[in-house]
Amino acid sequence: MSNASPSPIVPEHFLSPNDLETAKERFELAAMGASVGIWDWMNVDKEEEYWTPKFFQLLGYEDQEIRPTLSQFKALLHPDDWAHTFKALEAHFNNKTPFDVEYRLKHKSGEYRWFRGCGYASRNSEGTPQRMVGSIQDIHEQKSYEAELETLVARLKQSNNDLERFAYVASHDLQEPLRVISSYVQLINKRYHDKLGDGAKEFFGFIVDGCKRMQQLINDLLDFSRVAQHELTKEHLDLNTLMKQVERHVAKKMESTAAIVTYKDLPHVYGNRSLIVRLLQNLLNNSLKYCAPNKTPNIKIISTEKNSCWEISVEDNGIGIEDQYFERIFVIFQRLHTMDKYSGTGVGLAICQRIIHSHGGNIWVKSELGNGSTFTFSLPKENQDN
Ligand code: ADP
């Protein structure tokens, strides 16, 4: 077992023996307090090292229970961490790149634990490394959390993909049998109409309505799943032109409500054309649908430039929303009204959110019950794209 003591960090001729003792004690205390083990490779051409008591302790050993040498370190180092550790050492010696690596060392218990190792070499006048001093810090818990987190993220992605696939396949495959039910119910209703009593006619009416509603739900669910499958090809889009297109799509509804829709000098944004049209159309449609009784819908589209994105708001003077529902309305199939009051499936805003998230932006609402709503979405500028 080596008794080699470290050569002093401050040249001895500057310090009295008393000073030296104090400095050593200060160093040991600081090292203990910082929970790091210090190593001192006094001569890089030799095997011998000095390890502080904490170094041994971090590996589960008593002070000096094992020999502090380079070979000992190599024996403790996990075989898979050899290559990058010694590559980093060589790079530090040859190019003075910082020596800062993560590796596993074998604990006395036999378990490998993760450490962060840092070090710095002192050199002679020719620049040749002479001595190297460094530290090890236990990062095992942090690494375990990181690994756990990575596994969880991977599992979440997988289950998300599975759900995505399931929603798509289910909604796609449900369409056909529903079509069969719906058309045969209508056929029976037509062919045997004279033979049916009033009660039966009413029941057939319910079945047909139910089928139509289910068809609508399936179509919307299919639409929702398709947004994620959309290849996100982006281009520069003039929002003024897009708004004109959207207005044409909802022209009937605008006419029937005599709605006033205003926008001016909207910016050019960077995004997927059909998805952004879809987003604007859903928001405009909602503003027209949830208009206040006895009020002409007045809808304004406003843009605000921020450092890294554009914020676009669709502001209406409609029925408004209570603040407790601000998040819920973006969840698929969540609605605040019954079908007899306002038609819909509760998918529109979920699609909007999906579109905006796929563009790296966000969407939110500000509203007051009875006082209109403002839906705002942010769209990152082109150079913020990732
Ligand atoms: P749908 O309109 O089919 O119900 P959405 O996902 O588009 O589905 O909207 C979810 C809910 O959010 C609606 O049921 C409605 O209660 C509320 N909502 C959406 N837009 C507005 C709006 N402009 N004004 C008031 N309420 C709105």
XYZ file of N, CA, C and O in Angstrom, residues 160-317:
632
model
N -48.774 6.964 -27.052
C -49.412 8.018 -27.842
C -49.608 7.566 -29.280
O -50.674 7.745 -29.862
N -48.541 6.968 -29.831
C -48.628 6.463 -31.209
C -49.689 5.379 -31.328
O -50.465 5.355 -32.286
N -49.734 4.489 -30.310
C -50.721 3.404 -30.328
C -52.132 3.974 -30.306
O -53.005 3.526 -31.066
N -52.339 4.977 -29.418
C -53.666 5.585 -29.300
C -54.071 6.265 -30.602
O -55.210 6.170 -31.052
N -53.071 6.967 -31.167
C -53.268 7.659 -32.440
C -53.758 6.681 -33.500
O -54.733 6.906 -34.192
N -53.036 5.580 -33.561
C -53.327 4.527 -34.544
C -54.713 3.941 -34.278
O -55.513 3.734 -35.173
N -54.966 3.702 -32.981
C -56.240 3.109 -32.597
C -57.398 4.029 -33.015
O -58.369 3.572 -33.611
N -57.265 5.330 -32.700
C -58.333 6.280 -33.022
C -58.579 6.291 -34.525
O -59.723 6.315 -34.982
N -57.474 6.256 -35.279
C -57.605 6.302 -36.728
C -58.290 5.039 -37.266
O -59.291 5.107 -37.976
N -57.747 3.882 -36.845
C -58.276 2.612 -37.360
C -59.727 2.436 -36.923
O -60.602 2.095 -37.734
N -59.991 2.732 -35.609
C -61.343 2.538 -35.089
C -62.325 3.411 -35.865
O -63.346 2.927 -36.358
N -61.985 4.691 -36.008
C -62.942 5.578 -36.663
C -63.087 5.214 -38.142
O -64.178 5.262 -38.698
N -61.989 4.814 -38.748
C -62.041 4.437 -40.153
C -62.897 3.182 -40.345
O -63.796 3.139 -41.179
N -62.657 2.161 -39.503
C -63.348 0.881 -39.666
C -64.804 0.945 -39.219
O -65.614 0.121 -39.642
N -65.132 1.899 -38.335
C -66.521 2.007 -37.874
C -67.437 2.611 -38.935
O -68.645 2.428 -38.892
N -66.814 3.331 -39.855
C -67.620 4.029 -40.866
C -68.492 3.076 -41.677
O -69.666 3.335 -41.889
N -67.890 1.975 -42.117
C -68.577 1.085 -43.039
C -69.815 0.437 -42.408
O -70.932 0.588 -42.937
N -69.663 -0.262 -41.229
C -70.881 -0.858 -40.638
C -71.940 0.194 -40.321
O -73.137 -0.076 -40.474
N -71.517 1.380 -39.936
C -72.500 2.422 -39.625
C -73.277 2.823 -40.878
O -74.498 3.011 -40.835
N -72.531 2.893 -41.991
C -73.182 3.231 -43.255
C -74.252 2.184 -43.602
O -75.354 2.495 -44.041
N -73.914 0.901 -43.359
C -74.857 -0.192 -43.654
C -76.104 -0.047 -42.779
O -77.242 -0.080 -43.289
N -75.894 0.147 -41.462
C -77.042 0.288 -40.543
C -77.923 1.447 -41.008
O -79.134 1.327 -41.160
N -77.260 2.572 -41.230
C -77.983 3.791 -41.569
C -78.807 3.614 -42.847
O -79.993 3.962 -42.890
N -78.190 3.027 -43.886
C -78.940 2.940 -45.143
C -80.083 1.926 -45.050
O -81.159 2.162 -45.592
N -79.888 0.779 -44.303
C -80.986 -0.183 -44.187
C -82.124 0.339 -43.327
O -83.288 0.076 -43.623
N -81.782 1.103 -42.292
C -82.842 1.698 -41.459
C -83.673 2.639 -42.318
O -84.916 2.625 -42.274
N -82.987 3.431 -43.138
C -83.713 4.380 -43.995
C -84.565 3.640 -45.038
O -85.686 4.059 -45.357
N -84.008 2.520 -45.531
C -84.735 1.718 -46.523
C -86.015 1.132 -45.926
O -87.092 1.218 -46.522
N -85.881 0.536 -44.721
C -87.058 -0.052 -44.048
C -88.101 1.041 -43.820
O -89.297 0.864 -44.099
N -87.605 2.184 -43.322
C -88.492 3.306 -43.020
C -89.285 3.727 -44.264
O -90.479 4.014 -44.194
N -88.588 3.707 -45.424
C -89.211 4.136 -46.669
C -90.194 3.077 -47.183
O -91.358 3.344 -47.452
N -89.693 1.827 -47.228
C -90.499 0.766 -47.828
C -91.749 0.433 -47.018
O -92.790 0.119 -47.561
N -91.599 0.455 -45.696
C -92.743 0.052 -44.863
C -93.409 1.234 -44.162
O -94.074 1.062 -43.157
N -93.201 2.408 -44.734
C -93.680 3.628 -44.095
C -95.189 3.566 -43.771
O -95.613 3.896 -42.664
N -95.986 3.071 -44.783
C -97.443 3.036 -44.598
C -97.874 2.060 -43.517
O -98.914 2.230 -42.895
N -97.036 1.050 -43.336
C -97.411 0.007 -42.358
C -96.989 0.377 -40.935
O -97.366 -0.284 -39.978
N -96.179 1.410 -40.784
C -95.667 1.751 -39.447
C -96.635 2.657 -38.699
O -97.227 3.566 -39.288
N -96.754 2.398 -37.404
C -97.559 3.275 -36.560
C -96.773 4.536 -36.243
O -95.563 4.613 -36.510
N -97.422 5.523 -35.618
C -96.747 6.794 -35.310
C -95.550 6.599 -34.384
O -94.507 7.222 -34.567
N -95.746 5.704 -33.383
C -94.649 5.451 -32.430
C -93.425 4.924 -33.159
O -92.314 5.407 -32.976
N -93.632 3.915 -34.033
C -92.518 3.299 -34.767
C -91.833 4.322 -35.666
O -90.601 4.347 -35.773
N -92.642 5.188 -36.299
C -92.060 6.220 -37.180
C -91.127 7.132 -36.371
O -90.034 7.495 -36.804
N -91.597 7.470 -35.158
C -90.793 8.346 -34.302
C -89.476 7.652 -33.922
O -88.399 8.236 -33.984
N -89.604 6.335 -33.590
C -88.393 5.595 -33.209
C -87.406 5.526 -34.375
O -86.206 5.659 -34.198
N -87.921 5.299 -35.570
C -87.036 5.273 -36.751
C -86.329 6.622 -36.908
O -85.154 6.672 -37.253
N -87.076 7.693 -36.651
C -86.486 9.039 -36.713
C -85.319 9.168 -35.753
O -84.247 9.677 -36.112
N -85.494 8.619 -34.514
C -84.404 8.683 -33.522
C -83.193 7.904 -34.011
O -82.049 8.336 -33.873
N -83.468 6.707 -34.599
C -82.343 5.870 -35.072
C -81.571 6.620 -36.168
O -80.345 6.675 -36.161
N -82.302 7.208 -37.109
C -81.639 7.921 -38.211
C -80.815 9.090 -37.661
O -79.657 9.284 -38.042
N -81.386 9.858 -36.720
C -80.646 10.972 -36.120
C -79.393 10.473 -35.411
O -78.319 11.065 -35.511
N -79.570 9.361 -34.661
C -78.437 8.786 -33.932
C -77.326 8.389 -34.892
O -76.141 8.633 -34.640
N -77.731 7.764 -36.008
C -76.736 7.345 -37.004
C -76.011 8.558 -37.577
O -74.785 8.539 -37.749
N -76.770 9.620 -37.869
C -76.152 10.817 -38.448
C -75.150 11.411 -37.473
O -74.041 11.801 -37.830
N -75.552 11.452 -36.199
C -74.676 12.043 -35.183
C -73.405 11.196 -35.030
O -72.304 11.713 -34.927
N -73.589 9.890 -35.046
C -72.433 9.009 -34.908
C -71.501 9.183 -36.112
O -70.279 9.194 -35.971
N -72.120 9.314 -37.289
C -71.333 9.531 -38.507
C -70.478 10.802 -38.368
O -69.300 10.825 -38.705
N -71.126 11.857 -37.816
C -70.436 13.129 -37.632
C -69.271 12.985 -36.645
O -68.162 13.452 -36.884
N -69.548 12.267 -35.536
C -68.502 12.058 -34.521
C -67.327 11.286 -35.107
O -66.164 11.633 -34.901
N -67.649 10.237 -35.878
C -66.596 9.418 -36.480
C -65.793 10.250 -37.481
O -64.558 10.209 -37.496
N -66.507 11.033 -38.287
C -65.802 11.883 -39.265
C -64.862 12.842 -38.571
O -63.714 13.029 -38.983
N -65.357 13.454 -37.465
C -64.523 14.424 -36.757
C -63.324 13.756 -36.094
O -62.230 14.302 -36.068
N -63.567 12.562 -35.544
C -62.467 11.837 -34.903
C -61.410 11.478 -35.950
O -60.204 11.586 -35.713
N -61.877 11.093 -37.109
C -60.981 10.745 -38.211
C -60.169 11.984 -38.621
O -58.956 11.909 -38.823
N -60.857 13.099 -38.691
C -60.201 14.379 -39.007
C -59.125 14.701 -37.989
O -58.021 15.100 -38.331
N -59.490 14.503 -36.713
C -58.566 14.794 -35.622
C -57.312 13.924 -35.752
O -56.195 14.408 -35.612
N -57.496 12.625 -36.033
C -56.326 11.743 -36.163
C -55.505 12.108 -37.384
O -54.286 11.965 -37.369
N -56.188 12.596 -38.420
C -55.453 12.907 -39.660
C -54.533 14.098 -39.492
O -53.514 14.186 -40.169
N -54.882 15.023 -38.589
C -54.032 16.216 -38.401
C -52.616 15.797 -38.025
O -51.638 16.341 -38.526
N -52.510 14.769 -37.141
C -51.189 14.335 -36.683
C -50.428 13.629 -37.798
O -49.202 13.616 -37.812
N -51.182 13.034 -38.750
C -50.505 12.285 -39.816
C -50.090 13.198 -40.961
O -49.376 12.793 -41.856
N -50.575 14.413 -40.891
C -50.293 15.373 -41.937
C -48.798 15.624 -42.048
O -48.143 15.880 -41.049
N -48.282 15.515 -43.235
C -46.871 15.876 -43.430
C -46.783 17.400 -43.332
O -47.492 18.117 -44.044
N -45.958 17.888 -42.408
C -45.963 19.326 -42.137
C -45.042 20.080 -43.101
O -43.937 20.470 -42.740
N -45.500 20.231 -44.332
C -44.725 21.054 -45.252
C -45.152 22.499 -45.034
O -46.332 22.813 -45.106
N -44.169 23.340 -44.742
C -44.493 24.729 -44.414
C -44.078 25.657 -45.536
O -43.157 25.364 -46.293
N -44.799 26.769 -45.605
C -44.463 27.790 -46.597
C -44.858 29.152 -46.040
O -45.517 29.234 -44.985
N -44.468 30.219 -46.760
C -44.868 31.556 -46.329
C -46.306 31.788 -46.754
O -46.652 31.583 -47.917
N -47.117 32.205 -45.801
C -48.544 32.340 -46.083
C -48.998 33.754 -45.786
O -48.722 34.282 -44.689
N -49.701 34.333 -46.729
C -50.271 35.659 -46.494
C -51.630 35.453 -45.806
O -52.576 34.950 -46.411
N -51.699 35.842 -44.549
C -52.924 35.584 -43.786
C -54.133 36.322 -44.362
O -55.269 35.876 -44.198
N -53.894 37.455 -45.041
C -55.016 38.199 -45.660
C -55.680 37.345 -46.737
O -56.893 37.256 -46.820
N -54.820 36.698 -47.556
C -55.348 35.833 -48.622
C -56.068 34.629 -48.014
O -57.150 34.244 -48.469
N -55.443 34.057 -46.990
C -56.049 32.888 -46.345
C -57.407 33.236 -45.744
O -58.357 32.454 -45.804
N -57.501 34.429 -45.160
C -58.773 34.844 -44.550
C -59.871 34.974 -45.609
O -61.021 34.632 -45.356
N -59.480 35.484 -46.808
C -60.471 35.618 -47.895
C -61.020 34.240 -48.248
O -62.222 34.059 -48.442
N -60.113 33.273 -48.317
C -60.504 31.899 -48.629
C -61.443 31.353 -47.552
O -62.479 30.756 -47.862
N -61.097 31.591 -46.290
C -61.917 31.115 -45.175
C -63.304 31.771 -45.231
O -64.321 31.103 -45.031
N -63.337 33.052 -45.543
C -64.627 33.755 -45.619
C -65.519 33.131 -46.695
O -66.724 33.035 -46.528
N -64.882 32.722 -47.811
C -65.657 32.074 -48.872
C -66.262 30.759 -48.356
O -67.405 30.437 -48.626
N -65.463 30.020 -47.547
C -65.947 28.725 -47.025
C -67.133 28.913 -46.086
O -67.982 28.034 -45.980
N -67.159 30.043 -45.350
C -68.249 30.208 -44.368
C -69.241 31.293 -44.812
O -69.970 31.844 -43.985
N -69.249 31.566 -46.118
C -70.056 32.668 -46.652
C -71.533 32.545 -46.291
O -72.170 33.524 -45.898
N -72.058 31.316 -46.368
C -73.477 31.095 -46.093
C -73.830 31.542 -44.677
O -74.784 32.270 -44.446
N -72.995 31.087 -43.765
C -73.229 31.379 -42.345
C -73.075 32.889 -42.087
O -73.812 33.479 -41.286
N -72.110 33.499 -42.768
C -71.894 34.942 -42.586
C -73.113 35.721 -43.085
O -73.551 36.677 -42.445
N -73.625 35.261 -44.204
C -74.798 35.949 -44.781
C -76.014 35.817 -43.866
O -76.687 36.793 -43.553
N -76.228 34.558 -43.389
C -77.438 34.332 -42.597
C -77.402 35.076 -41.261
O -78.435 35.374 -40.694
N -76.191 35.366 -40.766
C -76.125 36.077 -39.477
C -75.816 37.560 -39.673
O -75.757 38.308 -38.711
N -75.596 37.975 -40.937
C -75.199 39.357 -41.282
C -73.932 39.777 -40.528
O -73.787 40.936 -40.111
N -73.029 38.782 -40.329
C -71.831 39.043 -39.519
C -70.885 40.060 -40.166
O -70.781 40.152 -41.388
N -70.221 40.831 -39.290
C -69.188 41.757 -39.772
C -67.841 41.149 -39.364
O -67.585 40.920 -38.172
N -67.020 40.864 -40.368
C -65.699 40.294 -40.084
C -64.654 41.295 -40.559
O -64.648 41.673 -41.735
N -63.797 41.747 -39.651
C -62.792 42.734 -40.074
C -61.374 42.249 -39.776
O -61.119 41.644 -38.734
N -60.490 42.560 -40.694
C -59.057 42.302 -40.511
C -58.319 43.217 -41.472
O -58.851 43.606 -42.516
N -57.113 43.602 -41.057
C -56.365 44.528 -41.901
C -54.871 44.276 -41.705
O -54.417 44.059 -40.579
N -54.160 44.319 -42.819
C -52.694 44.168 -42.764
C -52.230 43.010 -41.886
O -51.367 43.170 -41.026
N -52.830 41.867 -42.102
C -52.366 40.690 -41.349
C -50.991 40.291 -41.886
O -50.679 40.519 -43.067
N -50.173 39.691 -41.059
C -48.802 39.393 -41.500
C -48.713 38.154 -42.403
O -49.692 37.432 -42.570
N -47.523 37.958 -42.910
C -47.198 36.701 -43.579
C -46.674 35.787 -42.474
O -45.844 36.219 -41.690
N -47.196 34.589 -42.418
C -46.702 33.658 -41.392
C -46.102 32.441 -42.098
O -46.213 32.302 -43.319
N -45.467 31.591 -41.286
C -44.810 30.423 -41.845
C -45.504 29.180 -41.302
O -45.488 28.935 -40.085
N -46.164 28.442 -42.188
C -46.888 27.268 -41.696
C -47.436 26.428 -42.823
O -47.185 26.683 -44.008
N -48.220 25.436 -42.433
C -48.826 24.543 -43.420
C -50.154 25.138 -43.889
O -51.047 25.414 -43.077
N -50.268 25.343 -45.193
C -51.409 26.076 -45.746
C -52.757 25.485 -45.321
O -53.570 26.168 -44.712
N -52.961 24.189 -45.610
C -54.312 23.669 -45.359
C -54.626 23.635 -43.864
O -55.771 23.833 -43.461
N -53.587 23.408 -43.035
C -53.858 23.357 -41.590
C -54.177 24.745 -41.024
O -55.061 24.891 -40.178
N -53.493 25.760 -41.532
C -53.758 27.115 -41.026
C -55.140 27.598 -41.492
O -55.868 28.242 -40.734
N -55.515 27.221 -42.721
C -56.864 27.554 -43.210
C -57.899 26.883 -42.296
O -58.864 27.499 -41.847
N -57.641 25.634 -41.995
C -58.533 24.855 -41.133
C -58.695 25.502 -39.764
O -59.793 25.612 -39.216
N -57.559 25.933 -39.215
C -57.539 26.571 -37.894
C -58.378 27.852 -37.895
O -59.259 28.039 -37.044
N -58.124 28.704 -38.887
C -58.858 29.973 -38.958
C -60.348 29.711 -39.172
O -61.207 30.381 -38.592
N -60.625 28.714 -39.998
C -62.025 28.410 -40.304
C -62.763 27.905 -39.057
O -63.889 28.319 -38.797
N -62.110 27.039 -38.287
C -62.742 26.538 -37.050
C -63.042 27.691 -36.101
O -64.111 27.754 -35.500
N -62.075 28.607 -35.957
C -62.263 29.711 -35.006
C -63.364 30.661 -35.485
O -64.215 31.093 -34.703
N -63.336 30.957 -36.795
C -64.357 31.870 -37.337
C -65.746 31.225 -37.242
O -66.721 31.876 -36.839
N -65.810 29.945 -37.569
C -67.071 29.194 -37.476
C -67.651 29.258 -36.078
O -68.847 29.485 -35.899
N -66.782 29.054 -35.076
C -67.245 29.092 -33.682
C -67.760 30.482 -33.322
O -68.773 30.610 -32.649
N -67.039 31.525 -33.772
C -67.476 32.887 -33.458
C -68.842 33.163 -34.061
O -69.644 33.902 -33.494
N -69.104 32.561 -35.237
C -70.411 32.749 -35.873
C -71.476 31.913 -35.165
O -72.600 32.350 -34.966
N -71.063 30.686 -34.769
C -72.037 29.778 -34.149
C -72.432 30.239 -32.742
O -73.598 30.227 -32.392
N -71.419 30.657 -31.943
C -71.710 31.024 -30.559
C -71.950 32.529 -30.426
O -71.453 33.176 -29.521
N -72.712 33.077 -31.392
C -73.004 34.511 -31.330
C -74.130 34.753 -30.319
O -74.937 33.869 -30.034
N -74.131 35.953 -29.779
C -75.136 36.270 -28.756
C -76.483 36.528 -29.416
O -76.535 37.114 -30.506
N -77.577 36.088 -28.781
C -78.893 36.321 -29.386
C -79.146 37.831 -29.496
O -78.727 38.601 -28.626
N -79.764 38.236 -30.561
C -80.099 39.659 -30.794
C -78.879 40.565 -30.972
O -78.969 41.765 -30.741
N -77.742 39.993 -31.299
C -76.572 40.838 -31.561
C -75.995 40.420 -32.907
O -75.893 39.214 -33.191
N -75.618 41.399 -33.722
C -74.967 41.058 -34.980
C -73.543 40.625 -34.647
O -72.828 41.348 -33.946
N -73.126 39.451 -35.119
C -71.745 39.024 -34.828
C -70.720 40.015 -35.381
O -70.787 40.392 -36.555
N -69.857 40.461 -34.512
C -68.804 41.390 -34.909
C -67.470 40.712 -34.579
O -67.120 40.543 -33.408
N -66.768 40.303 -35.612
C -65.558 39.479 -35.404
C -64.334 40.194 -35.958
O -64.334 40.636 -37.116
N -63.312 40.341 -35.112
C -62.092 41.033 -35.553
C -60.917 40.072 -35.485
O -60.756 39.354 -34.495
N -60.106 40.115 -36.541
C -58.877 39.298 -36.528
C -57.716 40.275 -36.407
O -57.546 41.172 -37.241
N -56.955 40.112 -35.328
C -55.901 41.084 -35.003
C -54.566 40.351 -34.873
O -54.516 39.226 -34.358
N -53.487 41.011 -35.317
C -52.170 40.374 -35.171
C -51.258 41.239 -34.304
O -51.360 42.460 -34.310
N -50.386 40.573 -33.556
C -49.399 41.283 -32.731
C -48.049 40.630 -32.983
O -47.943 39.394 -32.904
N -47.056 41.452 -33.259
C -45.717 40.879 -33.501
C -44.946 40.780 -32.188
O -44.857 41.736 -31.422
N -44.408 39.602 -31.919
C -43.535 39.398 -30.758
C -42.143 39.096 -31.300
O -41.972 38.917 -32.495
N -41.175 38.984 -30.372
C -39.794 38.733 -30.811
C -39.664 37.509 -31.704
O -39.112 37.584 -32.797
N -40.199 36.389 -31.219
C -39.952 35.145 -31.950
C -41.203 34.575 -32.613
O -41.139 33.502 -33.205
N -42.344 35.254 -32.460
C -43.557 34.691 -33.061
C -44.565 35.787 -33.397
O -44.392 36.943 -33.022
N -45.609 35.362 -34.117
C -46.770 36.226 -34.339
C -47.891 35.715 -33.465
O -48.051 34.512 -33.305
N -48.644 36.627 -32.895
C -49.840 36.218 -32.165
C -51.045 36.716 -32.945
O -51.126 37.894 -33.302
N -51.956 35.796 -33.247
C -53.153 36.139 -34.027
C -54.367 35.897 -33.134
O -54.499 34.819 -32.543
N -55.216 36.904 -33.044
C -56.409 36.769 -32.197
C -57.679 36.842 -33.032
O -57.765 37.641 -33.962
N -58.638 36.005 -32.668
C -59.975 36.074 -33.267
C -60.910 36.501 -32.129
O -61.119 35.762 -31.168
N -61.395 37.734 -32.266
C -62.171 38.320 -31.164
C -63.645 38.416 -31.585
O -63.938 38.909 -32.674
N -64.549 37.919 -30.734
C -65.979 38.038 -31.092
C -66.781 38.696 -29.975
O -66.269 38.933 -28.881
N -68.023 39.001 -30.276
C -68.918 39.619 -29.282
C -70.041 38.638 -28.933
O -71.186 39.024 -28.730
